[in-house]
Amino acid sequence: MTAGSVAILAGAGELPLLLADRLASAGRPLRILAIRGFSARATRARADAVVALLDIQRAFACLDRWKPGIVTLAGGLTRPSAAALAGAFSLVRNRDDIGRLIARGDDNLMRGVVELIEERGYPVAGVRELAPELLADQVVYGRRQPDAKDEAAISWGVRVLDAMSPFDIGQAVVVSGERVLAIEGPEGTDRTLARARAERERKLFRRARSGGVLVKAPKRGQDLRVDLPAIGPRTVANAAAAGLDGIAVAAGLTLVLNRRETVEAADRHGLFVVGIDPSRFTARDADAHG
Amino acid sequence: MTAGSVAILAGAGELPLLLADRLASAGRPLRILAIRGFSARATRARADAVVALLDIQRAFACLDRWKPGIVTLAGGLTRPSAAALAGAFSLVRNRDDIGRLIARGDDNLMRGVVELIEERGYPVAGVRELAPELLADQVVYGRRQPDAKDEAAISWGVRVLDAMSPFDIGQAVVVSGERVLAIEGPEGTDRTLARARAERERKLFRRARSGGVLVKAPKRGQDLRVDLPAIGPRTVANAAAAGLDGIAVAAGLTLVLNRRETVEAADRHGLFVVGIDPSRFTARDADAHG
């Protein structure tokens, strides 16, 4: 492969194929290495090779054969299936490498993988460099515009995320006025929205059951090459189910998956979706990689 | 009734009867006014009267008949049953009062009730004044002592709660080392622990599945007369199920319900339960009432 060629290590979700489509339409040579138990069926169907989680020898054998100019990781590895687990632990060939990964804890699994790949001599790049058009712009998507009340809620959410960021938590928060309905922990945005929804369904008075915004941004120091916050049509549907008015994300630092469907969902549910100036968040970009 | 007599407005849980027992053994005259749909069956069985939620006229009629020296609210009103809701909304006699309560939103329902009672001329006191022995002491309960690692996690949890407090959220946090597993929103501690447990069960590596502490304290500005953080045997069991090492609460600001059973549960599960110096939290007591 050429210097501009890309090997995609493909984890969960739609991002791997969205990225592959962008690269292909830009004319860049690419190979897809799907990770079994994480990558979606559609990803595996288009993959050039499929390897087990932690089968680092086979993954490197593929890379060494392909000789890509750049390696990128796309899609999460944090929700392993039972099959992936069984596969991973049955691989005892790479005890040292696996031991090093395990020592980091699985939240940093992706970061550990990045280091191993870099040590092998392959530059690692993120979606931000390879396909920045997949990231949110600083615009309002769809028909609904956030009003002054929404802006105030967004600002409050930004403050909450900034306060949380030193503790390596808080990729997202749900706020209604100055009330915090849910702070995202390691469980992800969909579960956080489900919690906000459940909380509201328990409410006594109807007016406590609606309004508010989801505010989403990377954590300070988050490695943006391997872990970008993302929203998509499902995020919009879940936000609507939680009675929210809209979604605000840090522009340039958040993926908008399936942009057209996301905007259609926003219009259908009557929500706003807005990319906000990332400098409103304290030092998100400055000390983040990639 | 005499100046030292107490009327307990009894909401959910065990606190109303625990408080009644303490007051009775101190020789103080008392009456229990149980709130239908919230108060436990055992509470209603011992109550002098039972009123519907928001049936303020009847509640005041009871108080005016009893003429207590002090009124106290014990047990939450934030998880109404369907029956309580139906009852509340069918009461159209007190439109103005109910309108005022609704305007506050139901999270402040208790605070609204306190104001109405005070305007009626009855002093409102909290459990902290009436039965301080129900609050955590600054001691280690049970056999297990927190070690240096536990102390570090507790300090981290205190920092997280302090950072959250300006946003009127975060009565509790679950931390493991410097990793935040879950921040309590409006859903309560039991659900927060269940979330930490579920998160851990999804973990890839066994060592990520255990360890950590629950740290619990009132929010800054929380009205401690109507809403004290509490732990009990169930909290200990849920913390054990989440793989935690123990529980730390702000001494003097947190209820320990059923102290003996709580300590027994801690010893049975091998957890520590410790009351920590409340001054480790920033300004929790200074601007809180009661």
XYZ file of C-alpha atoms in Angstrom:
580
model
C 0.000 0.000 0.000
C 1.057 3.629 -0.475
C 1.977 6.290 2.075
C -1.574 7.648 1.998
C -3.155 4.244 2.473
C -5.129 3.488 5.610
C -5.731 0.349 7.660
C -8.924 0.615 9.700
C -8.992 -1.457 12.898
C -12.732 -1.811 13.144
C -14.564 -2.048 16.470
C -18.267 -1.644 17.173
C -20.892 0.512 15.512
C -21.234 2.234 12.188
C -18.150 4.437 12.326
C -15.759 1.954 10.655
C -17.840 1.769 7.460
C -18.737 5.470 7.494
C -15.019 6.198 7.639
C -14.256 3.608 4.951
C -16.844 5.231 2.679
C -15.313 8.677 3.197
C -11.800 7.418 2.512
C -12.929 5.462 -0.557
C -14.714 8.468 -2.027
C -11.548 10.511 -1.423
C -9.689 7.902 -3.451
C -7.500 6.626 -0.608
C -6.479 2.955 -0.643
C -7.744 1.189 2.477
C -7.969 -2.147 4.241
C -10.388 -3.100 7.010
C -9.281 -5.330 9.885
C -12.439 -6.219 11.811
C -12.279 -7.246 15.441
C -14.415 -10.294 16.099
C -17.132 -9.902 18.708
C -17.094 -6.100 18.431
C -17.392 -5.191 14.775
C -20.870 -5.188 13.248
C -21.891 -7.879 10.774
C -21.854 -5.323 7.929
C -18.306 -4.353 8.861
C -17.105 -7.945 8.908
C -18.767 -8.531 5.533
C -16.590 -5.809 3.998
C -13.455 -6.541 6.024
C -10.198 -7.710 4.440
C -9.468 -9.744 7.563
C -11.165 -10.565 10.867
C -9.125 -11.159 14.033
C -9.992 -11.996 17.610
C -9.686 -9.373 20.316
C -6.122 -9.408 21.679
C -4.877 -11.613 18.854
C -2.133 -9.110 18.424
C 0.189 -11.406 16.475
C -2.384 -11.971 13.755
C -3.318 -8.306 13.660
C 0.327 -7.350 13.213
C 0.756 -10.054 10.565
C -2.033 -8.380 8.573
C -0.538 -4.916 8.982
C 2.937 -6.152 8.029
C 1.491 -7.708 4.880
C -0.552 -4.618 3.956
C 2.085 -2.031 4.962
C -0.422 0.813 5.382
C 0.802 4.400 5.579
C -1.550 5.073 8.488
C -3.446 2.930 10.987
C -6.680 4.160 12.510
C -8.978 2.708 15.152
C -12.684 3.217 14.648
C -15.555 2.046 16.817
C -15.482 1.060 20.469
C -14.058 -2.019 22.170
C -15.683 -1.490 25.540
C -18.742 -3.740 25.263
C -17.287 -7.164 24.516
C -19.596 -10.057 23.742
C -19.177 -13.338 25.569
C -17.740 -14.825 22.379
C -15.107 -12.102 22.183
C -14.155 -12.707 25.807
C -13.814 -16.440 25.339
C -11.741 -15.866 22.225
C -9.504 -13.332 23.900
C -8.698 -15.416 26.919
C -8.035 -18.535 24.908
C -5.173 -16.736 23.179
C -2.124 -17.394 25.264
C 0.403 -16.693 22.590
C 0.950 -13.052 23.507
C 1.147 -13.224 27.248
C 3.425 -10.228 27.600
C 1.443 -7.947 25.338
C -1.836 -8.995 26.892
C -0.390 -8.549 30.358
C 0.515 -4.983 29.493
C -2.952 -4.278 28.151
C -4.616 -5.785 31.182
C -2.448 -3.696 33.492
C -4.020 -0.581 31.976
C -7.545 -1.761 32.649
C -10.001 -2.220 29.829
C -11.077 1.409 29.601
C -7.628 2.143 28.308
C -7.534 -0.903 26.081
C -7.708 1.229 22.947
C -4.931 3.470 24.165
C -2.791 0.405 24.869
C -3.466 -0.888 21.372
C -2.397 2.477 19.930
C 0.922 2.279 21.754
C 1.615 -1.245 20.566
C 0.892 -0.221 16.959
C 3.104 2.852 17.202
C 5.922 0.763 18.675
C 5.546 -1.521 15.663
C 6.335 1.512 13.485
C 2.892 2.466 12.111
C 1.661 6.034 12.571
C -1.778 6.110 14.211
C -4.240 8.790 13.120
C -7.777 9.579 14.194
C -11.018 10.256 12.366
C -10.398 13.951 12.964
C -7.438 13.915 10.569
C -8.768 11.341 8.125
C -12.370 12.481 7.710
C -13.011 15.742 9.571
C -16.279 16.079 7.655
C -17.734 13.394 9.983
C -17.406 15.819 12.910
C -19.994 18.365 14.008
C -19.727 21.841 12.509
C -20.489 24.953 14.495
C -24.000 25.205 13.088
C -27.612 24.459 13.933
C -28.712 21.242 12.226
C -32.325 20.995 11.123
C -35.162 23.423 11.575
C -35.386 24.131 15.272
C -33.121 26.834 16.695
C -32.175 26.858 20.367
C -33.793 29.833 22.115
C -32.475 31.909 25.014
C -33.704 29.363 27.592
C -31.999 26.554 25.671
C -28.793 28.598 25.476
C -28.863 29.098 29.231
C -29.297 25.337 29.776
C -26.436 24.613 27.358
C -24.171 27.004 29.263
C -25.087 25.311 32.523
C -24.321 21.915 30.991
C -20.940 23.189 29.776
C -20.160 24.294 33.329
C -21.115 20.890 34.726
C -18.922 19.060 32.186
C -16.012 21.388 32.951
C -16.411 20.740 36.682
C -16.438 16.981 36.043
C -13.579 16.886 33.617
C -10.718 16.777 36.177
C -12.220 13.505 37.392
C -12.070 11.886 33.948
C -15.833 11.576 33.805
C -18.669 13.407 32.153
C -18.681 13.059 28.373
C -22.299 14.115 28.586
C -24.827 15.673 30.930
C -28.593 16.140 30.789
C -29.768 19.445 32.239
C -33.169 21.071 32.495
C -32.800 24.725 33.400
C -30.221 24.530 36.178
C -31.346 21.074 37.230
C -28.951 18.238 36.426
C -31.031 15.198 35.440
C -28.157 12.793 34.753
C -24.390 12.799 34.419
C -22.893 10.236 32.092
C -20.562 7.784 33.768
C -18.918 4.867 31.967
C -22.356 3.615 30.872
C -22.618 5.769 27.731
C -25.049 8.365 26.448
C -27.955 6.064 25.572
C -28.148 4.712 29.115
C -27.749 8.208 30.521
C -30.711 9.422 28.463
C -32.710 6.366 29.519
C -32.022 7.313 33.130
C -33.173 10.884 32.570
C -36.312 9.489 30.948
C -37.031 7.049 33.791
C -36.463 9.791 36.331
C -38.958 12.024 34.570
C -41.563 9.306 34.307
C -41.529 9.103 38.098
C -42.282 12.795 38.392
C -45.362 13.988 40.111
C -46.091 17.060 38.034
C -46.335 17.180 34.290
C -44.196 20.268 33.868
C -41.271 18.507 35.533
C -41.422 15.869 32.802
C -40.129 17.806 29.819
C -37.573 20.316 28.633
C -33.834 20.361 28.857
C -30.776 19.577 26.787
C -28.139 16.933 26.330
C -24.689 18.539 26.262
C -21.867 16.398 24.960
C -18.115 16.947 24.629
C -14.931 14.934 25.060
C -13.427 14.773 28.512
C -10.309 16.814 29.117
C -7.260 14.767 28.124
C -9.322 12.173 26.264
C -7.360 10.565 23.417
C -9.431 11.745 20.481
C -7.700 9.345 18.099
C -9.425 6.370 19.680
C -12.438 7.755 21.502
C -14.502 10.568 20.012
C -17.896 11.410 21.468
C -20.614 10.676 18.941
C -24.277 11.331 18.332
C -26.590 9.872 15.732
C -30.273 9.292 14.974
C -30.631 7.018 18.007
C -29.259 9.733 20.290
C -31.904 12.107 18.945
C -34.691 9.537 19.449
C -33.527 8.835 23.018
C -33.285 12.548 23.783
C -36.823 13.018 22.464
C -38.049 10.108 24.612
C -36.486 11.815 27.642
C -38.550 14.922 26.872
C -35.565 17.073 25.936
C -35.617 20.183 23.739
C -32.370 19.417 21.985
C -28.736 18.381 21.863
C -25.578 20.513 21.936
C -22.183 19.047 21.068
C -18.665 20.452 20.941
C -18.077 21.290 17.262
C -15.003 19.667 15.730
C -14.718 17.280 18.679
C -17.884 15.194 18.282
C -18.913 12.773 15.547
C -22.310 13.158 13.932
C -23.001 9.667 12.607
C -25.383 9.451 9.641
C -25.788 13.179 9.462
C -28.825 13.175 7.182
C -30.779 10.688 9.329
C -29.714 12.602 12.440
C -31.093 15.866 11.073
C -34.265 14.127 9.861
C -34.760 12.619 13.314
C -34.242 16.044 14.912
C -36.859 17.601 12.626
C -39.277 14.717 13.083
C -39.046 14.912 16.880
C -38.893 18.716 16.930
C -35.502 18.844 18.654
C -32.616 21.156 17.935
C -29.131 19.759 17.310
C -26.362 22.313 17.518
C -22.573 22.247 17.291
C -21.221 24.804 19.744
C -17.873 26.575 19.895
C -15.485 24.083 21.516
C -13.613 26.941 23.194
C -16.647 27.282 25.489
C -15.282 24.161 27.163
C -12.116 24.700 29.165
C -9.009 23.411 27.426
C -10.634 20.408 25.797
C -8.545 20.551 22.671
C -5.257 21.848 24.024
C -4.229 18.815 26.024
C -6.028 16.173 23.990
C -4.177 14.130 21.409
C -4.889 13.749 17.764
C -49.689 18.693 73.664
C -46.794 20.404 75.444
C -44.041 22.664 74.099
C -41.688 19.684 73.795
C -44.244 17.576 71.938
C -43.598 16.522 68.369
C -45.831 15.863 65.369
C -44.128 13.595 62.825
C -45.284 14.022 59.219
C -44.393 10.559 58.041
C -43.283 9.847 54.501
C -41.583 6.742 53.100
C -39.184 4.305 54.702
C -38.239 3.400 58.214
C -37.145 6.781 59.476
C -40.565 7.896 60.809
C -40.827 4.946 63.221
C -37.124 5.000 64.116
C -37.568 8.642 65.074
C -40.813 7.913 66.925
C -39.039 5.208 68.934
C -36.211 7.581 69.863
C -38.620 10.319 70.912
C -40.784 7.891 72.880
C -37.802 6.487 74.773
C -36.756 10.080 75.569
C -40.221 10.575 77.053
C -41.400 13.152 74.528
C -45.099 13.222 73.650
C -45.638 12.600 69.952
C -48.219 12.167 67.236
C -47.731 10.551 63.847
C -49.456 11.916 60.756
C -48.859 9.391 57.994
C -49.017 10.402 54.351
C -50.995 7.923 52.316
C -49.180 6.294 49.407
C -45.775 7.151 50.843
C -45.681 5.975 54.439
C -44.949 2.303 55.050
C -47.680 -0.038 56.262
C -46.011 -0.268 59.687
C -45.985 3.516 59.946
C -49.665 3.787 59.070
C -50.462 1.092 61.621
C -48.987 3.264 64.377
C -50.171 6.602 62.985
C -52.617 8.849 64.834
C -53.994 10.008 61.499
C -53.473 9.264 57.806
C -53.937 11.969 55.174
C -53.603 12.044 51.418
C -50.671 13.768 49.790
C -51.490 17.449 49.328
C -54.562 17.220 51.537
C -53.222 20.219 53.329
C -56.494 21.223 54.923
C -56.836 17.883 56.700
C -53.172 17.872 57.688
C -53.537 21.325 59.237
C -56.767 20.271 60.939
C -54.818 17.489 62.677
C -51.998 19.813 63.702
C -54.434 22.433 64.974
C -56.164 19.769 67.080
C -52.891 18.329 68.436
C -51.092 21.686 68.886
C -47.584 20.189 68.810
C -44.592 22.205 70.019
C -42.578 21.067 66.999
C -43.392 19.584 63.612
C -40.903 17.353 61.849
C -40.922 15.700 58.433
C -39.436 12.255 58.221
C -39.102 10.011 55.177
C -39.213 10.975 51.539
C -42.109 12.074 49.350
C -40.333 11.758 46.042
C -41.490 8.309 44.899
C -45.260 8.590 44.844
C -47.350 5.519 44.167
C -50.080 5.651 41.545
C -52.642 5.659 44.345
C -51.031 8.684 45.947
C -51.035 10.524 42.655
C -54.688 9.768 42.000
C -55.548 10.879 45.518
C -53.538 14.068 45.258
C -55.033 15.220 42.009
C -58.572 14.453 43.065
C -58.238 16.986 45.872
C -59.343 20.254 44.432
C -60.124 21.936 47.713
C -56.721 23.568 48.112
C -56.059 24.894 44.668
C -53.976 27.835 45.795
C -51.752 25.871 48.137
C -51.289 23.088 45.619
C -50.522 25.617 42.912
C -47.758 27.048 45.056
C -46.290 23.612 45.700
C -46.434 22.690 42.042
C -44.679 25.908 41.073
C -41.688 24.739 43.072
C -41.453 21.431 41.221
C -41.782 18.192 43.119
C -38.145 17.988 44.174
C -38.839 20.915 46.402
C -42.170 19.572 47.551
C -40.886 18.975 51.062
C -39.406 22.439 51.251
C -42.738 23.869 50.151
C -44.510 21.863 52.838
C -42.072 23.205 55.453
C -42.872 26.777 54.460
C -46.611 26.203 54.640
C -46.256 24.680 58.113
C -44.064 27.520 59.345
C -46.527 30.078 57.985
C -49.220 28.257 59.965
C -47.168 29.033 63.089
C -45.532 25.688 63.862
C -41.747 25.509 64.249
C -40.224 22.861 61.999
C -37.256 20.882 63.267
C -35.179 18.125 61.711
C -33.985 14.747 62.869
C -30.611 16.343 63.584
C -32.118 18.332 66.462
C -34.657 15.765 67.631
C -32.595 12.563 67.546
C -28.953 13.300 66.669
C -28.084 9.765 67.785
C -29.576 8.527 64.499
C -26.770 10.283 62.592
C -23.372 8.809 61.776
C -20.592 9.371 64.298
C -17.032 10.017 63.262
C -16.050 6.382 63.812
C -15.444 3.140 61.964
C -18.465 0.860 62.279
C -17.844 -2.877 62.346
C -14.625 -4.819 62.056
C -13.042 -3.702 58.819
C -10.917 -0.557 58.874
C -10.323 1.479 55.718
C -6.671 1.209 54.651
C -4.501 3.810 52.918
C -5.867 2.885 49.482
C -9.428 3.223 50.776
C -8.574 6.583 52.340
C -7.220 7.814 49.003
C -10.430 6.718 47.241
C -12.537 8.439 49.920
C -10.578 11.674 49.440
C -11.108 11.457 45.693
C -14.828 10.906 46.231
C -14.979 13.938 48.535
C -13.357 16.018 45.789
C -15.888 14.787 43.227
C -18.835 15.606 45.503
C -17.405 19.059 46.198
C -17.015 19.710 42.469
C -20.631 18.620 41.880
C -22.162 20.472 44.758
C -22.528 23.888 43.038
C -24.811 22.144 40.542
C -27.162 20.832 43.227
C -26.319 17.237 42.398
C -24.145 14.528 43.842
C -25.337 13.259 47.202
C -23.201 10.226 46.497
C -20.440 8.995 44.246
C -18.894 5.580 43.635
C -15.129 5.706 43.048
C -12.526 3.022 42.538
C -9.071 4.473 42.887
C -9.385 7.676 40.892
C -11.988 6.180 38.585
C -15.539 7.482 39.004
C -17.929 4.565 38.493
C -21.179 6.455 39.052
C -22.423 9.826 40.224
C -25.780 9.900 41.934
C -28.381 12.006 40.166
C -31.995 12.285 41.294
C -32.355 8.486 41.121
C -31.017 7.764 44.619
C -28.176 5.718 46.050
C -29.602 2.238 45.459
C -29.968 2.845 41.732
C -26.538 4.458 41.613
C -24.984 1.358 43.194
C -26.939 -0.858 40.794
C -25.432 1.129 37.928
C -21.912 0.720 39.282
C -22.596 -3.009 39.610
C -23.950 -3.339 36.061
C -21.009 -1.381 34.718
C -18.598 -3.720 36.433
C -20.353 -6.830 35.210
C -19.665 -5.645 31.687
C -15.956 -5.380 32.408
C -13.458 -7.415 30.485
C -10.895 -8.025 33.202
C -11.612 -9.394 36.609
C -9.522 -6.827 38.450
C -11.680 -4.031 37.054
C -14.701 -5.647 38.698
C -14.016 -4.949 42.342
C -12.763 -2.415 44.806
C -13.829 1.125 45.497
C -15.976 3.106 47.864
C -19.343 4.788 48.086
C -18.930 8.323 49.454
C -22.081 10.036 50.643
C -22.810 13.508 51.990
C -25.533 16.133 51.711
C -25.330 18.537 48.822
C -24.283 22.086 49.610
C -27.352 24.098 50.565
C -29.522 21.010 51.035
C -32.278 21.576 53.610
C -31.230 19.036 56.207
C -34.528 19.336 58.058
C -36.362 17.548 55.270
C -33.742 15.656 53.328
C -30.864 13.949 55.106
C -28.695 11.463 53.240
C -29.129 7.991 54.726
C -27.538 4.582 54.613
C -28.788 1.305 56.030
C -28.370 -2.471 55.689
C -29.648 -2.376 52.103
C -27.043 0.222 51.148
C -24.352 -2.098 52.519
C -25.740 -5.085 50.602
C -25.921 -3.078 47.375
C -22.390 -1.748 47.874
C -21.178 -5.325 48.407
C -22.973 -6.454 45.241
C -21.177 -3.679 43.341
C -17.858 -5.110 44.532
C -17.021 -2.154 46.764
C -14.649 -2.172 49.738
C -16.764 0.101 51.864
C -18.854 3.181 52.515
C -17.844 6.601 53.826
C -20.448 9.127 54.981
C -20.264 12.665 56.346
C -20.520 12.253 60.134
C -23.304 14.250 61.759
C -24.917 14.877 58.368
C -25.954 11.343 57.349
C -28.512 9.002 58.889
C -27.479 5.449 59.716
C -30.794 3.598 59.690
C -30.952 0.435 61.796
C -27.430 0.856 63.037
C -27.057 -2.667 64.419
C -28.238 -4.353 61.205
C -26.073 -1.981 59.180
C -22.959 -2.934 61.128
C -23.884 -6.635 60.958
C -24.309 -6.364 57.195
C -20.943 -4.609 56.907
C -19.230 -7.374 58.882
C -21.049 -10.116 57.004
C -20.055 -8.682 53.618
C -16.584 -7.658 54.778
C -17.104 -3.964 54.037
C -16.028 -0.982 56.078
C -18.527 1.712 57.038
C -16.972 4.923 58.290
C -18.245 8.323 59.358
C -15.736 10.930 58.201
C -15.081 14.472 59.392
C -17.752 16.614 57.682
C -15.287 19.517 57.450
C -13.509 17.506 54.754
C -16.422 18.572 52.557
C -16.414 22.244 51.592
C -18.981 24.285 53.486
C -21.637 21.584 53.695
C -22.874 22.590 57.093
C -22.357 26.360 57.008
C -25.028 27.229 54.483
C -27.350 24.313 55.103
C -30.402 24.717 57.299
C -31.362 22.834 60.374
